[in-house]
Amino acid sequence: EKAGYEHFMLKEIHEQPTSIQNTFAGKLSELEGNVTLEELYLSKEEIKRLKRATIIACGTSWNAGILGKYLFEKLAGIHTDIETASEFRYSNPVLCGEELTIAITQSGETADTLAAVRSSTSYGCRSIAITNVVGSTITRESDSVLYTRAGPEIGVAATKTFTAQLIVLYMLAINLGRARGVISADEAKDLIVAIKRLPGQIQKVLSRKDTINECAVQFADKRDYFFIGRYLNFPVALEGALKLKEISYIHAEGYAAGELKHGPLALITDETPVVAIATKGHTYEKILSNIKEVKARNATVIAVADDDDTEIEKYVDVVIRVPSTHELLAPVLSSVALQLLSYYTALAKDCSIDKPRNLAKSVTVE
Ligand code: F6R
């Protein structure tokens, strides 16, 4: 059932060209520059009136939610908060009932997320669930359900469900942004064309697994790792760190790169590899400065960079390449590369990859 792969995680990483294709199939209209989401029960008028959205999630889904916040704000002009489900309920949320709640939960059964959604809908908020499991509890608690069509995920570490969540978030942001007149049909079209190219580009990332494996083996004995990124690459850094600690048991921290100088820089030495997610975009120059900051502390820097970036080698020790895409979509490709980095690190350390210690696939206790 592992289809020849050594672990479910590796199989699921390799399924991403298909799982992403299935998630957007039939929804992207290049001609109209729009995304059709028939399952979204919000009228155009309601969408126009939206003032605020709150994304609620845990773990990897929460990391996806940070990207969602940036997308809803940029493409749909909706002020969006991202909340950790286990904190939300106990933090006296100020809701007036006009906010949209978006729950992201792969399993649809995470107790903290369910509880947080119930408390927001008790204020009268409209709700959308993004989940991978048909008929899961969250689907009965939400007005609209947007499915990630990633297929069953067996490995405890979320991989293909994460990238499928990103795809749903892009589609929802484009749909809301078009309804609200925040983005033009042409801007939407550019994104849609780029989304359709992702499955082939993921295939390319997968074909470079030997290089990523070499990098993983080189640093598998390190005790600490840092992952840094800015803007859309910040959640990629968080997810890269979460995946590494989860399956390889290496202490890893994900940071907004600009935050390094406010504390964590004290921990950077020649013994801490720093993964810098440095795909091209409007924060590229800034991340280069952050790379110089850590290099000055003798850190080994592994950069995730675009194929057409010809200068990055000058600044870093190792480059993991991903195909160039629309600036907003790069997180999908970088995340796949980092999943492979975690996988091969855990493999080199002979860890229990599909069932990491102390963790469960679905967390049904609060
Ligand atoms: C990490 C991981 C967890 C889950 C979290 C939420 O690889 O899988 O962090 O993302 O437990 O689970 P769902 O998405 O089912 O609510």
mmCIF file of C-alpha atoms and ligand atoms in Angstrom:
data_model
loop_
_atom_site.group_PDB
_atom_site.id
_atom_site.type_symbol
_atom_site.label_atom_id
_atom_site.label_comp_id
_atom_site.label_asym_id
_atom_site.label_seq_id
_atom_site.Cartn_x
_atom_site.Cartn_y
_atom_site.Cartn_z
ATOM 1 C CA GLU A 1 0.000 0.000 0.000
ATOM 2 C CA LYS A 2 3.073 2.226 0.159
ATOM 3 C CA ALA A 3 3.296 1.761 -3.604
ATOM 4 C CA GLY A 4 6.982 0.884 -3.436
ATOM 5 C CA TYR A 5 7.955 3.814 -1.212
ATOM 6 C CA GLU A 6 9.780 3.173 2.043
ATOM 7 C CA HIS A 7 7.386 5.352 4.055
ATOM 8 C CA PHE A 8 3.894 6.770 3.665
ATOM 9 C CA MET A 9 5.382 10.224 4.118
ATOM 10 C CA LEU A 10 7.581 9.826 1.042
ATOM 11 C CA LYS A 11 4.665 8.414 -0.934
ATOM 12 C CA GLU A 12 2.459 11.317 0.121
ATOM 13 C CA ILE A 13 5.138 13.883 -0.736
ATOM 14 C CA HIS A 14 5.280 12.348 -4.211
ATOM 15 C CA GLU A 15 1.514 12.424 -4.610
ATOM 16 C CA GLN A 16 1.433 16.216 -4.512
ATOM 17 C CA PRO A 17 1.317 16.864 -8.260
ATOM 18 C CA THR A 18 -1.888 14.809 -8.313
ATOM 19 C CA SER A 19 -3.382 15.943 -4.998
ATOM 20 C CA ILE A 20 -3.019 19.572 -6.027
ATOM 21 C CA GLN A 21 -4.425 18.912 -9.472
ATOM 22 C CA ASN A 22 -7.443 17.180 -7.879
ATOM 23 C CA THR A 23 -7.937 20.088 -5.477
ATOM 24 C CA PHE A 24 -8.224 22.706 -8.227
ATOM 25 C CA ALA A 25 -9.803 20.511 -10.934
ATOM 26 C CA GLY A 26 -12.883 22.088 -12.519
ATOM 27 C CA LYS A 27 -12.612 25.289 -10.476
ATOM 28 C CA LEU A 28 -10.168 27.480 -12.387
ATOM 29 C CA SER A 29 -11.458 29.504 -15.294
ATOM 30 C CA GLU A 30 -8.558 31.006 -17.152
ATOM 31 C CA LEU A 31 -10.837 32.645 -19.694
ATOM 32 C CA GLU A 32 -12.938 34.561 -17.177
ATOM 33 C CA GLY A 33 -10.105 35.129 -14.739
ATOM 34 C CA ASN A 34 -12.087 33.620 -11.907
ATOM 35 C CA VAL A 35 -12.372 30.670 -9.557
ATOM 36 C CA THR A 36 -15.719 28.907 -9.255
ATOM 37 C CA LEU A 37 -16.463 27.641 -5.775
ATOM 38 C CA GLU A 38 -19.928 26.150 -5.921
ATOM 39 C CA GLU A 39 -19.661 24.935 -2.340
ATOM 40 C CA LEU A 40 -19.276 28.481 -1.040
ATOM 41 C CA TYR A 41 -22.595 29.585 0.408
ATOM 42 C CA LEU A 42 -21.974 33.317 0.462
ATOM 43 C CA SER A 43 -23.760 35.665 -1.899
ATOM 44 C CA LYS A 44 -21.829 38.313 -3.795
ATOM 45 C CA GLU A 45 -23.505 40.907 -1.572
ATOM 46 C CA GLU A 46 -22.382 39.134 1.593
ATOM 47 C CA ILE A 47 -18.863 38.868 0.224
ATOM 48 C CA LYS A 48 -18.813 42.584 -0.558
ATOM 49 C CA ARG A 49 -19.973 43.443 2.955
ATOM 50 C CA LEU A 50 -17.295 41.341 4.695
ATOM 51 C CA LYS A 51 -15.134 43.474 6.962
ATOM 52 C CA ARG A 52 -13.102 40.921 8.788
ATOM 53 C CA ALA A 53 -12.157 37.271 8.693
ATOM 54 C CA THR A 54 -10.726 35.080 11.422
ATOM 55 C CA ILE A 55 -8.770 31.986 10.504
ATOM 56 C CA ILE A 56 -8.710 29.309 13.199
ATOM 57 C CA ALA A 57 -6.374 26.290 13.093
ATOM 58 C CA CYS A 58 -3.622 24.292 14.823
ATOM 59 C CA GLY A 59 -0.142 23.117 13.861
ATOM 60 C CA THR A 60 0.534 22.766 10.168
ATOM 61 C CA SER A 61 -2.960 24.021 9.352
ATOM 62 C CA TRP A 62 -2.190 27.142 11.366
ATOM 63 C CA ASN A 63 0.937 27.678 9.272
ATOM 64 C CA ALA A 64 -1.246 27.442 6.155
ATOM 65 C CA GLY A 65 -3.545 29.977 7.825
ATOM 66 C CA ILE A 66 -0.782 32.594 8.043
ATOM 67 C CA LEU A 67 -0.400 32.403 4.281
ATOM 68 C CA GLY A 68 -4.192 32.632 4.065
ATOM 69 C CA LYS A 69 -4.172 35.857 6.069
ATOM 70 C CA TYR A 70 -1.649 37.449 3.722
ATOM 71 C CA LEU A 71 -3.620 36.292 0.667
ATOM 72 C CA PHE A 72 -7.024 37.500 1.891
ATOM 73 C CA GLU A 73 -5.542 40.882 2.736
ATOM 74 C CA LYS A 74 -3.630 41.251 -0.533
ATOM 75 C CA LEU A 75 -6.088 39.753 -3.012
ATOM 76 C CA ALA A 76 -9.446 40.409 -1.337
ATOM 77 C CA GLY A 77 -8.793 43.422 0.893
ATOM 78 C CA ILE A 78 -10.300 41.713 3.942
ATOM 79 C CA HIS A 79 -8.688 42.360 7.299
ATOM 80 C CA THR A 80 -7.827 38.869 8.532
ATOM 81 C CA ASP A 81 -6.718 37.540 11.896
ATOM 82 C CA ILE A 82 -5.048 34.203 12.320
ATOM 83 C CA GLU A 83 -5.730 32.488 15.632
ATOM 84 C CA THR A 84 -4.344 29.411 17.313
ATOM 85 C CA ALA A 85 -7.465 27.415 18.077
ATOM 86 C CA SER A 86 -6.412 26.453 21.597
ATOM 87 C CA GLU A 87 -5.884 30.127 22.504
ATOM 88 C CA PHE A 88 -8.852 31.650 20.715
ATOM 89 C CA ARG A 89 -11.590 30.472 23.033
ATOM 90 C CA TYR A 90 -9.894 31.606 26.204
ATOM 91 C CA SER A 91 -8.770 35.003 24.971
ATOM 92 C CA ASN A 92 -12.095 36.855 25.047
ATOM 93 C CA PRO A 93 -12.411 37.280 21.282
ATOM 94 C CA VAL A 94 -14.236 40.456 20.325
ATOM 95 C CA LEU A 95 -16.745 39.397 17.695
ATOM 96 C CA CYS A 96 -19.892 41.130 16.562
ATOM 97 C CA GLY A 97 -21.241 38.335 14.379
ATOM 98 C CA GLU A 98 -20.320 39.960 11.074
ATOM 99 C CA GLU A 99 -16.935 38.324 10.807
ATOM 100 C CA LEU A 100 -16.262 35.332 8.623
ATOM 101 C CA THR A 101 -14.685 32.393 10.436
ATOM 102 C CA ILE A 102 -12.457 30.101 8.396
ATOM 103 C CA ALA A 103 -11.445 26.862 10.082
ATOM 104 C CA ILE A 104 -8.572 24.931 8.544
ATOM 105 C CA THR A 105 -8.324 21.336 9.704
ATOM 106 C CA GLN A 106 -7.066 18.462 7.630
ATOM 107 C CA SER A 107 -8.779 15.807 9.775
ATOM 108 C CA GLY A 108 -11.886 17.842 10.530
ATOM 109 C CA GLU A 109 -11.731 16.400 14.052
ATOM 110 C CA THR A 110 -9.233 18.568 15.952
ATOM 111 C CA ALA A 111 -10.966 19.281 19.265
ATOM 112 C CA ASP A 112 -9.437 22.727 19.785
ATOM 113 C CA THR A 113 -10.450 23.865 16.297
ATOM 114 C CA LEU A 114 -13.990 22.517 16.668
ATOM 115 C CA ALA A 115 -14.401 24.246 20.024
ATOM 116 C CA ALA A 116 -13.095 27.564 18.662
ATOM 117 C CA VAL A 117 -15.421 27.410 15.658
ATOM 118 C CA ARG A 118 -18.404 26.658 17.902
ATOM 119 C CA SER A 119 -17.616 29.652 20.042
ATOM 120 C CA SER A 120 -17.339 31.969 17.004
ATOM 121 C CA THR A 121 -20.559 30.723 15.431
ATOM 122 C CA SER A 122 -22.320 31.282 18.750
ATOM 123 C CA TYR A 123 -21.783 35.005 18.020
ATOM 124 C CA GLY A 124 -23.539 34.518 14.699
ATOM 125 C CA CYS A 125 -20.396 34.510 12.531
ATOM 126 C CA ARG A 126 -20.634 32.832 9.128
ATOM 127 C CA SER A 127 -18.191 29.985 8.786
ATOM 128 C CA ILE A 128 -16.186 28.124 6.172
ATOM 129 C CA ALA A 129 -14.350 24.864 6.838
ATOM 130 C CA ILE A 130 -11.357 23.756 4.815
ATOM 131 C CA THR A 131 -10.859 20.041 5.390
ATOM 132 C CA ASN A 132 -9.670 16.864 3.724
ATOM 133 C CA VAL A 133 -12.130 14.444 5.277
ATOM 134 C CA VAL A 134 -15.622 14.121 3.802
ATOM 135 C CA GLY A 135 -18.269 13.964 6.511
ATOM 136 C CA SER A 136 -15.869 14.871 9.356
ATOM 137 C CA THR A 137 -17.269 16.728 12.382
ATOM 138 C CA ILE A 138 -16.175 20.185 11.160
ATOM 139 C CA THR A 139 -18.288 19.750 8.019
ATOM 140 C CA ARG A 140 -21.412 19.573 10.170
ATOM 141 C CA GLU A 141 -20.502 22.682 12.136
ATOM 142 C CA SER A 142 -19.806 25.041 9.225
ATOM 143 C CA ASP A 143 -22.005 26.883 6.697
ATOM 144 C CA SER A 144 -19.686 26.102 3.781
ATOM 145 C CA VAL A 145 -17.165 23.322 3.291
ATOM 146 C CA LEU A 146 -14.257 23.598 0.876
ATOM 147 C CA TYR A 147 -12.550 20.245 0.448
ATOM 148 C CA THR A 148 -8.895 19.665 -0.166
ATOM 149 C CA ARG A 149 -8.923 16.642 -2.416
ATOM 150 C CA ALA A 150 -5.595 15.256 -1.272
ATOM 151 C CA GLY A 151 -6.805 11.696 -0.626
ATOM 152 C CA PRO A 152 -6.135 9.854 2.647
ATOM 153 C CA GLU A 153 -2.983 10.912 4.468
ATOM 154 C CA ILE A 154 -1.480 8.148 6.609
ATOM 155 C CA GLY A 155 1.837 9.668 7.693
ATOM 156 C CA VAL A 156 1.385 11.610 10.927
ATOM 157 C CA ALA A 157 3.317 14.547 9.490
ATOM 158 C CA ALA A 158 1.003 16.540 7.239
ATOM 159 C CA THR A 159 2.447 16.995 3.749
ATOM 160 C CA LYS A 160 0.042 16.721 0.822
ATOM 161 C CA THR A 161 -2.848 18.032 2.915
ATOM 162 C CA PHE A 162 -0.803 21.162 3.705
ATOM 163 C CA THR A 163 -0.094 22.037 0.072
ATOM 164 C CA ALA A 164 -3.715 21.266 -0.828
ATOM 165 C CA GLN A 165 -4.813 23.694 1.917
ATOM 166 C CA LEU A 166 -2.610 26.357 0.337
ATOM 167 C CA ILE A 167 -4.310 25.750 -3.016
ATOM 168 C CA VAL A 168 -7.775 26.153 -1.475
ATOM 169 C CA LEU A 169 -6.639 29.374 0.202
ATOM 170 C CA TYR A 170 -5.363 30.771 -3.122
ATOM 171 C CA MET A 171 -8.654 29.851 -4.791
ATOM 172 C CA LEU A 172 -10.776 31.337 -2.016
ATOM 173 C CA ALA A 173 -8.729 34.552 -1.944
ATOM 174 C CA ILE A 174 -9.060 34.936 -5.740
ATOM 175 C CA ASN A 175 -12.791 34.221 -5.606
ATOM 176 C CA LEU A 176 -13.381 36.770 -2.820
ATOM 177 C CA GLY A 177 -11.036 39.284 -4.435
ATOM 178 C CA ARG A 178 -12.875 39.129 -7.761
ATOM 179 C CA ALA A 179 -16.295 39.448 -6.081
ATOM 180 C CA ARG A 180 -15.078 42.491 -4.160
ATOM 181 C CA GLY A 181 -13.398 44.043 -7.199
ATOM 182 C CA VAL A 182 -10.009 44.106 -5.462
ATOM 183 C CA ILE A 183 -8.200 42.206 -8.212
ATOM 184 C CA SER A 184 -8.830 42.421 -11.935
ATOM 185 C CA ALA A 185 -9.649 39.505 -14.239
ATOM 186 C CA ASP A 186 -6.139 39.835 -15.671
ATOM 187 C CA GLU A 187 -4.471 39.602 -12.278
ATOM 188 C CA ALA A 188 -6.600 36.561 -11.455
ATOM 189 C CA LYS A 189 -5.750 35.044 -14.819
ATOM 190 C CA ASP A 190 -2.008 35.349 -14.145
ATOM 191 C CA LEU A 191 -2.458 33.514 -10.862
ATOM 192 C CA ILE A 192 -4.658 30.839 -12.401
ATOM 193 C CA VAL A 193 -2.193 30.133 -15.193
ATOM 194 C CA ALA A 194 0.558 29.854 -12.577
ATOM 195 C CA ILE A 195 -1.529 27.565 -10.317
ATOM 196 C CA LYS A 196 -2.109 25.224 -13.244
ATOM 197 C CA ARG A 197 1.639 24.972 -13.775
ATOM 198 C CA LEU A 198 2.311 23.949 -10.164
ATOM 199 C CA PRO A 199 1.835 20.165 -10.544
ATOM 200 C CA GLY A 200 4.548 20.015 -13.248
ATOM 201 C CA GLN A 201 6.815 22.267 -11.208
ATOM 202 C CA ILE A 202 6.356 20.110 -8.079
ATOM 203 C CA GLN A 203 7.408 17.164 -10.211
ATOM 204 C CA LYS A 204 10.613 19.070 -10.935
ATOM 205 C CA VAL A 205 11.256 19.667 -7.215
ATOM 206 C CA LEU A 206 10.715 15.944 -6.594
ATOM 207 C CA SER A 207 13.178 15.057 -9.342
ATOM 208 C CA ARG A 208 15.854 16.953 -7.390
ATOM 209 C CA LYS A 209 15.478 14.784 -4.316
ATOM 210 C CA ASP A 210 19.021 13.414 -4.464
ATOM 211 C CA THR A 211 20.510 16.888 -4.036
ATOM 212 C CA ILE A 212 18.167 17.590 -1.117
ATOM 213 C CA ASN A 213 19.070 14.218 0.382
ATOM 214 C CA GLU A 214 22.773 15.095 0.226
ATOM 215 C CA CYS A 215 22.126 18.343 2.041
ATOM 216 C CA ALA A 216 20.010 16.562 4.683
ATOM 217 C CA VAL A 217 22.713 13.965 5.340
ATOM 218 C CA GLN A 218 25.369 16.657 5.647
ATOM 219 C CA PHE A 219 23.584 18.341 8.570
ATOM 220 C CA ALA A 220 21.691 15.417 10.131
ATOM 221 C CA ASP A 221 23.920 15.399 13.222
ATOM 222 C CA LYS A 222 23.212 19.021 14.156
ATOM 223 C CA ARG A 223 21.323 19.763 17.357
ATOM 224 C CA ASP A 224 19.601 22.960 16.268
ATOM 225 C CA TYR A 225 18.349 24.349 12.990
ATOM 226 C CA PHE A 226 16.859 27.725 12.100
ATOM 227 C CA PHE A 227 14.421 28.456 9.292
ATOM 228 C CA ILE A 228 13.930 32.052 8.262
ATOM 229 C CA GLY A 229 11.646 33.747 5.759
ATOM 230 C CA ARG A 230 9.780 36.992 5.259
ATOM 231 C CA TYR A 231 6.174 37.720 4.273
ATOM 232 C CA LEU A 232 4.791 34.687 2.376
ATOM 233 C CA ASN A 233 7.983 32.767 3.130
ATOM 234 C CA PHE A 234 7.509 33.254 6.872
ATOM 235 C CA PRO A 235 4.854 30.506 7.144
ATOM 236 C CA VAL A 236 7.080 28.352 4.908
ATOM 237 C CA ALA A 237 9.861 28.785 7.485
ATOM 238 C CA LEU A 238 7.502 27.865 10.329
ATOM 239 C CA GLU A 239 6.287 24.780 8.503
ATOM 240 C CA GLY A 240 9.833 23.763 7.537
ATOM 241 C CA ALA A 241 10.846 23.931 11.207
ATOM 242 C CA LEU A 242 7.736 22.126 12.453
ATOM 243 C CA LYS A 243 8.234 19.273 9.998
ATOM 244 C CA LEU A 244 11.917 18.892 10.902
ATOM 245 C CA LYS A 245 11.365 18.799 14.664
ATOM 246 C CA GLU A 246 8.376 16.527 14.337
ATOM 247 C CA ILE A 247 10.032 13.704 12.423
ATOM 248 C CA SER A 248 13.799 14.107 12.962
ATOM 249 C CA TYR A 249 13.680 15.339 16.608
ATOM 250 C CA ILE A 250 16.149 18.093 15.775
ATOM 251 C CA HIS A 251 15.361 21.302 17.614
ATOM 252 C CA ALA A 252 14.238 23.696 14.909
ATOM 253 C CA GLU A 253 12.911 27.236 15.063
ATOM 254 C CA GLY A 254 11.019 29.054 12.367
ATOM 255 C CA TYR A 255 11.405 32.818 12.445
ATOM 256 C CA ALA A 256 10.322 35.886 10.563
ATOM 257 C CA ALA A 257 13.783 36.783 9.273
ATOM 258 C CA GLY A 258 13.555 40.378 10.484
ATOM 259 C CA GLU A 259 13.064 39.130 14.056
ATOM 260 C CA LEU A 260 16.453 37.423 14.283
ATOM 261 C CA LYS A 261 18.203 40.511 15.562
ATOM 262 C CA HIS A 262 15.680 40.805 18.379
ATOM 263 C CA GLY A 263 16.979 37.766 20.219
ATOM 264 C CA PRO A 264 17.620 34.524 18.383
ATOM 265 C CA LEU A 265 20.769 35.848 16.700
ATOM 266 C CA ALA A 266 22.418 35.130 20.068
ATOM 267 C CA LEU A 267 22.051 31.416 19.322
ATOM 268 C CA ILE A 268 23.589 31.460 15.846
ATOM 269 C CA THR A 269 27.024 29.822 15.623
ATOM 270 C CA ASP A 270 28.889 27.637 13.152
ATOM 271 C CA GLU A 271 26.916 24.730 14.607
ATOM 272 C CA THR A 272 23.460 26.025 13.605
ATOM 273 C CA PRO A 273 22.441 25.533 9.980
ATOM 274 C CA VAL A 274 20.097 28.291 8.839
ATOM 275 C CA VAL A 275 17.625 27.562 6.061
ATOM 276 C CA ALA A 276 16.727 30.835 4.354
ATOM 277 C CA ILE A 277 13.684 30.762 2.106
ATOM 278 C CA ALA A 278 14.846 33.263 -0.476
ATOM 279 C CA THR A 279 12.624 32.961 -3.516
ATOM 280 C CA LYS A 280 12.308 36.119 -5.618
ATOM 281 C CA GLY A 281 9.771 38.711 -4.508
ATOM 282 C CA HIS A 282 9.572 42.128 -2.947
ATOM 283 C CA THR A 283 11.341 41.002 0.248
ATOM 284 C CA TYR A 284 14.247 39.356 -1.574
ATOM 285 C CA GLU A 285 16.776 42.102 -0.837
ATOM 286 C CA LYS A 286 15.756 42.046 2.819
ATOM 287 C CA ILE A 287 16.304 38.325 3.194
ATOM 288 C CA LEU A 288 19.728 38.733 1.588
ATOM 289 C CA SER A 289 20.608 41.164 4.409
ATOM 290 C CA ASN A 290 19.403 38.603 6.948
ATOM 291 C CA ILE A 291 21.544 35.946 5.285
ATOM 292 C CA LYS A 292 24.561 38.240 5.638
ATOM 293 C CA GLU A 293 23.708 38.744 9.334
ATOM 294 C CA VAL A 294 23.844 35.001 10.049
ATOM 295 C CA LYS A 295 26.856 34.406 7.808
ATOM 296 C CA ALA A 296 28.700 37.022 9.876
ATOM 297 C CA ARG A 297 28.050 34.689 12.873
ATOM 298 C CA ASN A 298 29.571 31.777 10.925
ATOM 299 C CA ALA A 299 26.331 29.920 10.351
ATOM 300 C CA THR A 300 26.075 27.545 7.412
ATOM 301 C CA VAL A 301 23.292 28.879 5.214
ATOM 302 C CA ILE A 302 21.090 26.683 3.050
ATOM 303 C CA ALA A 303 18.994 28.819 0.717
ATOM 304 C CA VAL A 304 15.810 27.810 -1.042
ATOM 305 C CA ALA A 305 15.988 29.867 -4.246
ATOM 306 C CA ASP A 306 14.502 30.196 -7.727
ATOM 307 C CA ASP A 307 16.029 28.519 -10.735
ATOM 308 C CA ASP A 308 16.660 31.883 -12.351
ATOM 309 C CA ASP A 309 18.405 33.414 -9.338
ATOM 310 C CA THR A 310 22.013 33.769 -10.440
ATOM 311 C CA GLU A 311 23.410 35.670 -7.472
ATOM 312 C CA ILE A 312 22.334 33.629 -4.441
ATOM 313 C CA GLU A 313 25.361 31.290 -4.596
ATOM 314 C CA LYS A 314 27.605 34.192 -3.692
ATOM 315 C CA TYR A 315 26.019 34.493 -0.270
ATOM 316 C CA VAL A 316 25.217 30.963 0.897
ATOM 317 C CA ASP A 317 26.760 27.521 1.331
ATOM 318 C CA VAL A 318 24.098 25.292 -0.212
ATOM 319 C CA VAL A 319 21.292 26.156 -2.643
ATOM 320 C CA ILE A 320 18.110 24.119 -2.954
ATOM 321 C CA ARG A 321 16.510 25.135 -6.247
ATOM 322 C CA VAL A 322 12.815 25.429 -7.009
ATOM 323 C CA PRO A 323 11.281 26.411 -10.364
ATOM 324 C CA SER A 324 10.390 30.074 -10.749
ATOM 325 C CA THR A 325 6.699 30.889 -10.437
ATOM 326 C CA HIS A 326 4.350 33.778 -9.586
ATOM 327 C CA GLU A 327 5.672 35.443 -6.399
ATOM 328 C CA LEU A 328 2.550 34.503 -4.437
ATOM 329 C CA LEU A 329 2.786 30.807 -5.330
ATOM 330 C CA ALA A 330 6.426 30.121 -4.465
ATOM 331 C CA PRO A 331 5.497 28.850 -0.955
ATOM 332 C CA VAL A 332 3.979 25.705 -2.486
ATOM 333 C CA LEU A 333 7.212 24.728 -4.224
ATOM 334 C CA SER A 334 9.501 25.713 -1.337
ATOM 335 C CA SER A 335 7.351 23.692 1.077
ATOM 336 C CA VAL A 336 7.745 20.540 -1.011
ATOM 337 C CA ALA A 337 11.538 21.013 -1.020
ATOM 338 C CA LEU A 338 11.533 21.420 2.779
ATOM 339 C CA GLN A 339 9.334 18.344 3.262
ATOM 340 C CA LEU A 340 12.025 16.357 1.442
ATOM 341 C CA LEU A 341 14.743 17.962 3.581
ATOM 342 C CA SER A 342 12.942 16.829 6.755
ATOM 343 C CA TYR A 343 12.217 13.414 5.363
ATOM 344 C CA TYR A 344 15.815 12.681 4.394
ATOM 345 C CA THR A 345 17.128 14.095 7.679
ATOM 346 C CA ALA A 346 14.840 11.763 9.620
ATOM 347 C CA LEU A 347 15.813 8.889 7.333
ATOM 348 C CA ALA A 348 19.511 9.530 7.957
ATOM 349 C CA LYS A 349 18.788 9.436 11.703
ATOM 350 C CA ASP A 350 16.720 6.276 11.358
ATOM 351 C CA CYS A 351 13.672 7.849 12.996
ATOM 352 C CA SER A 352 10.168 6.460 13.044
ATOM 353 C CA ILE A 353 9.067 8.681 10.175
ATOM 354 C CA ASP A 354 5.419 7.759 9.727
ATOM 355 C CA LYS A 355 4.706 7.587 13.467
ATOM 356 C CA PRO A 356 6.856 10.112 15.321
ATOM 357 C CA ARG A 357 7.025 9.682 19.084
ATOM 358 C CA ASN A 358 4.313 11.320 21.220
ATOM 359 C CA LEU A 359 2.203 12.413 18.237
ATOM 360 C CA ALA A 360 -1.151 11.326 16.828
ATOM 361 C CA LYS A 361 -2.678 11.907 13.407
ATOM 362 C CA SER A 362 -5.858 13.352 14.760
ATOM 363 C CA VAL A 363 -5.886 15.283 18.058
ATOM 364 C CA THR A 364 -9.349 14.844 19.512
ATOM 365 C CA VAL A 365 -8.566 16.056 23.042
ATOM 366 C CA GLU A 366 -8.448 19.720 24.033
HETATM 367 C C1 F6R B 1 2.024 18.433 11.739
HETATM 368 C C2 F6R B 1 0.641 18.066 11.952
HETATM 369 C C3 F6R B 1 -0.130 18.745 13.046
HETATM 370 C C4 F6R B 1 -1.544 19.063 12.554
HETATM 371 C C5 F6R B 1 -2.416 19.612 13.686
HETATM 372 C C6 F6R B 1 -3.788 20.032 13.194
HETATM 373 O O1 F6R B 1 2.585 17.723 10.679
HETATM 374 O O2 F6R B 1 0.136 17.232 11.252
HETATM 375 O O3 F6R B 1 0.512 19.894 13.475
HETATM 376 O O4 F6R B 1 -1.447 19.982 11.511
HETATM 377 O O5 F6R B 1 -2.555 18.631 14.678
HETATM 378 O O6 F6R B 1 -4.457 18.969 12.589
HETATM 379 P P1 F6R B 1 -5.714 19.201 11.690
HETATM 380 O O7 F6R B 1 -5.280 19.882 10.454
HETATM 381 O O8 F6R B 1 -6.253 17.831 11.438
HETATM 382 O O9 F6R B 1 -6.678 20.053 12.473
#
